PDB file of C-alpha atoms in Angstrom:
ATOM      1  CA  MET A  20    -129.646 159.152-127.282  1.00  0.00           C
ATOM      2  CA  GLU A  21    -132.756 157.312-125.929  1.00  0.00           C
ATOM      3  CA  THR A  22    -134.781 154.531-128.068  1.00  0.00           C
ATOM      4  CA  LEU A  23    -137.486 152.153-127.664  1.00  0.00           C
ATOM      5  CA  THR A  24    -138.515 149.388-129.338  1.00  0.00           C
ATOM      6  CA  VAL A  25    -141.995 148.771-131.268  1.00  0.00           C
ATOM      7  CA  GLN A  26    -143.595 145.640-131.859  1.00  0.00           C
ATOM      8  CA  ALA A  27    -146.652 144.595-133.620  1.00  0.00           C
ATOM      9  CA  PHE A  28    -148.846 141.797-133.268  1.00  0.00           C
ATOM     10  CA  LEU A  29    -147.977 139.707-136.171  1.00  0.00           C
ATOM     11  CA  ASN A  30    -148.811 135.912-137.175  1.00  0.00           C
ATOM     12  CA  ALA A  31    -150.307 135.413-133.493  1.00  0.00           C
ATOM     13  CA  GLU A  32    -147.187 136.503-131.501  1.00  0.00           C
ATOM     14  CA  TRP A  33    -145.313 140.374-130.663  1.00  0.00           C
ATOM     15  CA  GLN A  34    -142.753 140.861-132.913  1.00  0.00           C
ATOM     16  CA  ASP A  35    -139.795 143.829-132.909  1.00  0.00           C
ATOM     17  CA  ILE A  36    -140.240 145.888-135.875  1.00  0.00           C
ATOM     18  CA  ALA A  37    -138.888 149.173-135.556  1.00  0.00           C
ATOM     19  CA  LEU A  38    -137.032 151.822-133.383  1.00  0.00           C
ATOM     20  CA  ILE A  39    -138.436 155.010-132.240  1.00  0.00           C
ATOM     21  CA  LYS A  40    -135.623 157.110-131.294  1.00  0.00           C
ATOM     22  CA  PHE A  41    -135.095 160.526-129.630  1.00  0.00           C
ATOM     23  CA  PRO A  42    -132.100 161.964-131.485  1.00  0.00           C
ATOM     24  CA  GLY A  43    -132.306 165.510-129.420  1.00  0.00           C
ATOM     25  CA  SER A  44    -132.940 163.874-126.049  1.00  0.00           C
ATOM     26  CA  GLU A  45    -129.602 164.386-124.362  1.00  0.00           C
ATOM     27  CA  GLN A  46    -130.229 168.291-125.237  1.00  0.00           C
ATOM     28  CA  GLY A  47    -133.861 167.696-123.706  1.00  0.00           C
ATOM     29  CA  ASP A  48    -135.610 167.841-126.923  1.00  0.00           C
ATOM     30  CA  TRP A  49    -138.576 165.068-126.387  1.00  0.00           C
ATOM     31  CA  PHE A  50    -140.512 166.497-129.522  1.00  0.00           C
ATOM     32  CA  THR A  51    -138.430 165.133-132.147  1.00  0.00           C
ATOM     33  CA  THR A  52    -138.589 161.246-132.903  1.00  0.00           C
ATOM     34  CA  GLN A  53    -137.809 158.974-136.078  1.00  0.00           C
ATOM     35  CA  ILE A  54    -138.835 155.393-137.039  1.00  0.00           C
ATOM     36  CA  ASP A  55    -136.007 152.905-138.355  1.00  0.00           C
ATOM     37  CA  TYR A  56    -137.234 149.741-139.034  1.00  0.00           C
ATOM     38  CA  LEU A  57    -135.316 146.882-138.111  1.00  0.00           C
ATOM     39  CA  THR A  58    -133.279 145.701-140.862  1.00  0.00           C
ATOM     40  CA  ASP A  59    -134.151 142.262-141.828  1.00  0.00           C
ATOM     41  CA  TYR A  60    -137.968 143.380-141.171  1.00  0.00           C
ATOM     42  CA  ALA A  61    -137.942 145.941-143.564  1.00  0.00           C
ATOM     43  CA  ILE A  62    -136.228 143.780-145.823  1.00  0.00           C
ATOM     44  CA  ASP A  63    -139.023 141.523-145.900  1.00  0.00           C
ATOM     45  CA  PHE A  64    -141.850 144.030-145.974  1.00  0.00           C
ATOM     46  CA  LEU A  65    -140.029 146.750-147.464  1.00  0.00           C
ATOM     47  CA  GLU A  66    -142.354 149.462-148.503  1.00  0.00           C
ATOM     48  CA  ARG A  67    -145.752 147.604-146.872  1.00  0.00           C
ATOM     49  CA  ASP A  68    -147.788 150.779-145.826  1.00  0.00           C
ATOM     50  CA  ASP A  69    -150.685 148.157-144.333  1.00  0.00           C
ATOM     51  CA  TYR A  70    -150.484 146.389-140.673  1.00  0.00           C
ATOM     52  CA  HIS A  71    -147.069 145.571-141.192  1.00  0.00           C
ATOM     53  CA  ALA A  72    -145.760 149.379-140.863  1.00  0.00           C
ATOM     54  CA  VAL A  73    -146.300 151.844-138.164  1.00  0.00           C
ATOM     55  CA  SER A  74    -148.512 154.117-139.903  1.00  0.00           C
ATOM     56  CA  LEU A  75    -149.929 154.563-143.522  1.00  0.00           C
ATOM     57  CA  ASN A  76    -147.668 157.882-143.380  1.00  0.00           C
ATOM     58  CA  HIS A  77    -144.215 155.684-142.878  1.00  0.00           C
ATOM     59  CA  PRO A  78    -144.264 152.661-144.917  1.00  0.00           C
ATOM     60  CA  VAL A  79    -141.360 149.648-143.911  1.00  0.00           C
ATOM     61  CA  SER A  80    -138.420 150.971-145.152  1.00  0.00           C
ATOM     62  CA  LEU A  81    -134.574 150.774-144.898  1.00  0.00           C
ATOM     63  CA  TYR A  82    -134.106 154.748-144.240  1.00  0.00           C
ATOM     64  CA  PHE A  83    -136.179 157.158-141.833  1.00  0.00           C
ATOM     65  CA  GLU A  84    -136.926 160.398-143.904  1.00  0.00           C
ATOM     66  CA  ASP A  85    -138.490 163.145-142.189  1.00  0.00           C
ATOM     67  CA  HIS A  86    -139.441 165.305-145.676  1.00  0.00           C
ATOM     68  CA  GLY A  87    -137.397 167.785-144.454  1.00  0.00           C
ATOM     69  CA  ASN A  88    -140.097 168.370-141.600  1.00  0.00           C
ATOM     70  CA  PRO A  89    -138.082 166.869-138.149  1.00  0.00           C
ATOM     71  CA  GLY A  90    -140.756 166.581-135.051  1.00  0.00           C
ATOM     72  CA  TRP A  91    -143.363 164.319-133.034  1.00  0.00           C
ATOM     73  CA  LEU A  92    -144.135 161.029-134.951  1.00  0.00           C
ATOM     74  CA  ARG A  93    -148.264 161.289-134.916  1.00  0.00           C
ATOM     75  CA  PHE A  94    -148.388 157.764-134.939  1.00  0.00           C
ATOM     76  CA  ILE A  95    -147.396 157.919-131.626  1.00  0.00           C
ATOM     77  CA  ASP A  96    -150.057 159.831-130.141  1.00  0.00           C
ATOM     78  CA  ASP A  97    -152.453 156.554-130.979  1.00  0.00           C
ATOM     79  CA  ILE A  98    -150.289 154.531-128.330  1.00  0.00           C
ATOM     80  CA  ILE A  99    -149.672 156.816-125.835  1.00  0.00           C
ATOM     81  CA  PRO A 100    -151.989 157.055-122.616  1.00  0.00           C
ATOM     82  CA  SER A 101    -154.402 159.685-123.205  1.00  0.00           C
ATOM     83  CA  GLY A 102    -157.214 161.376-121.418  1.00  0.00           C
ATOM     84  CA  ALA A 103    -158.004 159.839-117.761  1.00  0.00           C
ATOM     85  CA  SER A 104    -155.324 156.833-118.416  1.00  0.00           C
ATOM     86  CA  ARG A 105    -152.711 159.177-118.969  1.00  0.00           C
ATOM     87  CA  ARG A 106    -153.824 161.063-115.771  1.00  0.00           C
ATOM     88  CA  TYR A 107    -153.237 157.854-114.147  1.00  0.00           C
ATOM     89  CA  TRP A 108    -150.059 157.195-115.187  1.00  0.00           C
ATOM     90  CA  VAL A 109    -148.578 160.516-114.887  1.00  0.00           C
ATOM     91  CA  ASN A 110    -149.912 160.085-110.741  1.00  0.00           C
ATOM     92  CA  PHE A 111    -148.671 156.320-110.869  1.00  0.00           C
ATOM     93  CA  LEU A 112    -145.136 157.379-112.171  1.00  0.00           C
ATOM     94  CA  ASP A 113    -145.128 160.765-110.370  1.00  0.00           C
ATOM     95  CA  ILE A 114    -143.822 162.699-113.467  1.00  0.00           C
ATOM     96  CA  SER A 115    -146.259 165.954-113.389  1.00  0.00           C
ATOM     97  CA  GLU A 116    -143.424 167.914-112.633  1.00  0.00           C
ATOM     98  CA  LEU A 117    -141.552 166.967-116.063  1.00  0.00           C
ATOM     99  CA  PRO A 118    -142.044 168.843-119.576  1.00  0.00           C
ATOM    100  CA  GLN A 119    -144.645 167.435-121.389  1.00  0.00           C
ATOM    101  CA  GLY A 120    -141.898 165.811-123.898  1.00  0.00           C
ATOM    102  CA  GLN A 121    -140.146 163.739-121.071  1.00  0.00           C
ATOM    103  CA  GLN A 122    -143.505 162.719-119.434  1.00  0.00           C
ATOM    104  CA  ASN A 123    -144.122 161.143-122.926  1.00  0.00           C
ATOM    105  CA  PHE A 124    -141.428 159.494-123.411  1.00  0.00           C
ATOM    106  CA  ILE A 125    -141.678 158.160-120.390  1.00  0.00           C
ATOM    107  CA  LEU A 126    -145.206 156.962-120.569  1.00  0.00           C
ATOM    108  CA  LEU A 127    -144.257 155.413-124.028  1.00  0.00           C
ATOM    109  CA  LYS A 128    -141.690 153.657-121.894  1.00  0.00           C
ATOM    110  CA  PHE A 129    -143.997 152.330-118.988  1.00  0.00           C
ATOM    111  CA  GLY A 130    -147.335 153.094-120.417  1.00  0.00           C
ATOM    112  CA  THR A 131    -147.686 151.493-123.587  1.00  0.00           C
ATOM    113  CA  MET A 132    -148.105 147.707-122.723  1.00  0.00           C
ATOM    114  CA  SER A 133    -151.496 147.230-124.249  1.00  0.00           C
ATOM    115  CA  PRO A 134    -152.651 150.047-126.653  1.00  0.00           C
ATOM    116  CA  VAL A 135    -155.378 149.678-128.736  1.00  0.00           C
ATOM    117  CA  GLY A 136    -154.470 147.890-132.108  1.00  0.00           C
ATOM    118  CA  ASN A 137    -151.371 145.925-133.394  1.00  0.00           C
ATOM    119  CA  LEU A 138    -148.641 148.049-132.019  1.00  0.00           C
ATOM    120  CA  ARG A 139    -146.969 148.425-128.712  1.00  0.00           C
ATOM    121  CA  ILE A 140    -143.383 149.523-126.748  1.00  0.00           C
ATOM    122  CA  LYS A 141    -141.424 146.095-126.140  1.00  0.00           C
ATOM    123  CA  ASP A 142    -139.600 148.066-123.084  1.00  0.00           C
ATOM    124  CA  SER A 143    -143.306 148.857-121.262  1.00  0.00           C
ATOM    125  CA  VAL A 144    -143.748 145.424-121.078  1.00  0.00           C
ATOM    126  CA  PRO A 145    -143.431 144.385-117.702  1.00  0.00           C
ATOM    127  CA  ASP A 146    -141.332 140.839-116.638  1.00  0.00           C
ATOM    128  CA  ARG A 147    -144.018 137.822-115.983  1.00  0.00           C
ATOM    129  CA  ASP A 148    -144.651 138.159-112.326  1.00  0.00           C
ATOM    130  CA  SER A 149    -145.213 134.771-111.203  1.00  0.00           C
ATOM    131  CA  LEU A 150    -148.366 136.015-109.304  1.00  0.00           C
ATOM    132  CA  ALA A 151    -149.782 136.943-112.066  1.00  0.00           C
ATOM    133  CA  SER A 152    -151.068 133.412-113.347  1.00  0.00           C
ATOM    134  CA  SER A 153    -152.820 133.360-109.611  1.00  0.00           C
ATOM    135  CA  LYS A 154    -154.203 136.315-109.550  1.00  0.00           C
ATOM    136  CA  THR A 155    -158.347 136.288-109.983  1.00  0.00           C
ATOM    137  CA  PHE A 156    -161.197 138.158-110.112  1.00  0.00           C
ATOM    138  CA  SER A 157    -164.703 137.223-109.820  1.00  0.00           C
ATOM    139  CA  VAL A 158    -167.260 138.216-112.363  1.00  0.00           C
ATOM    140  CA  THR A 159    -168.883 140.075-109.792  1.00  0.00           C
ATOM    141  CA  ASP A 160    -165.387 141.929-109.240  1.00  0.00           C
ATOM    142  CA  VAL A 161    -165.313 142.280-112.600  1.00  0.00           C
ATOM    143  CA  MET A 162    -169.244 143.870-112.924  1.00  0.00           C
ATOM    144  CA  ASN A 163    -168.790 145.937-109.667  1.00  0.00           C
ATOM    145  CA  ARG A 164    -165.476 147.190-110.858  1.00  0.00           C
ATOM    146  CA  ALA A 165    -163.965 146.360-107.595  1.00  0.00           C
ATOM    147  CA  SER A 166    -160.766 148.892-106.306  1.00  0.00           C
ATOM    148  CA  ASP A 167    -158.362 145.876-107.387  1.00  0.00           C
ATOM    149  CA  PHE A 168    -159.555 144.621-110.009  1.00  0.00           C
ATOM    150  CA  LEU A 169    -159.001 148.089-111.493  1.00  0.00           C
ATOM    151  CA  ASP A 170    -155.899 148.602-109.924  1.00  0.00           C
ATOM    152  CA  TYR A 171    -154.859 145.057-111.633  1.00  0.00           C
ATOM    153  CA  ASP A 172    -156.149 146.399-114.951  1.00  0.00           C
ATOM    154  CA  GLN A 173    -154.828 149.441-114.563  1.00  0.00           C
ATOM    155  CA  GLU A 174    -151.355 148.623-113.775  1.00  0.00           C
ATOM    156  CA  ARG A 175    -150.882 146.912-117.142  1.00  0.00           C
ATOM    157  CA  GLY A 176    -152.330 149.331-119.649  1.00  0.00           C
ATOM    158  CA  ALA A 177    -156.015 148.989-119.546  1.00  0.00           C
ATOM    159  CA  ALA A 178    -158.203 151.877-119.036  1.00  0.00           C
ATOM    160  CA  ALA A 179    -160.657 149.855-116.921  1.00  0.00           C
ATOM    161  CA  GLY A 180    -163.661 151.546-118.660  1.00  0.00           C
ATOM    162  CA  GLY A 181    -166.160 151.536-121.467  1.00  0.00           C
ATOM    163  CA  ALA A 182    -165.143 148.555-123.853  1.00  0.00           C
ATOM    164  CA  THR A 183    -162.397 147.810-121.639  1.00  0.00           C
ATOM    165  CA  LEU A 184    -164.070 146.528-119.042  1.00  0.00           C
ATOM    166  CA  SER A 185    -166.411 144.955-121.306  1.00  0.00           C
ATOM    167  CA  LEU A 186    -163.246 142.988-122.792  1.00  0.00           C
ATOM    168  CA  SER A 187    -162.155 142.171-119.288  1.00  0.00           C
ATOM    169  CA  LEU A 188    -165.792 140.673-118.377  1.00  0.00           C
ATOM    170  CA  VAL A 189    -165.978 138.303-121.203  1.00  0.00           C
ATOM    171  CA  ALA A 190    -162.167 137.074-120.646  1.00  0.00           C
ATOM    172  CA  ALA A 191    -163.379 136.457-116.935  1.00  0.00           C
ATOM    173  CA  ILE A 192    -166.260 134.722-117.874  1.00  0.00           C
TER     174      ILE A 192
END
């Protein structure tokens, strides 16, 4: 069974809070998922359905309950790459020939290091690159969407457009 670690940004740091499990992955079923909060975390925040939970529909608990409806947990749609970002990652990871369910798992595993909101998949966060802190871009590169800037941004999970570009521009100034 494949699992991925969910992290939440709480108290100004990323914390492991739960595991997304794919119980049918060995049989090729990538659409059945369950969420299991880490025990210590669940005890500390039991029954919370606010920013401590992955979703209002899945408050912090000690045991996963699918209410007799096993399947894809909808909160995952909020963090998995979609639209142009999904197309980029499918192409970048060369997974277009795989079934959609398996693509979804791989996208979660490698392409959710910086989704919108306070959740991410820990497994997708790359190891710290010693050159990353020395890589810089001018404000002009950011404003003109220079290709090396866009590549750098996308490889780190940014959609490189609209609000993302604005945030990158603000960060560059």
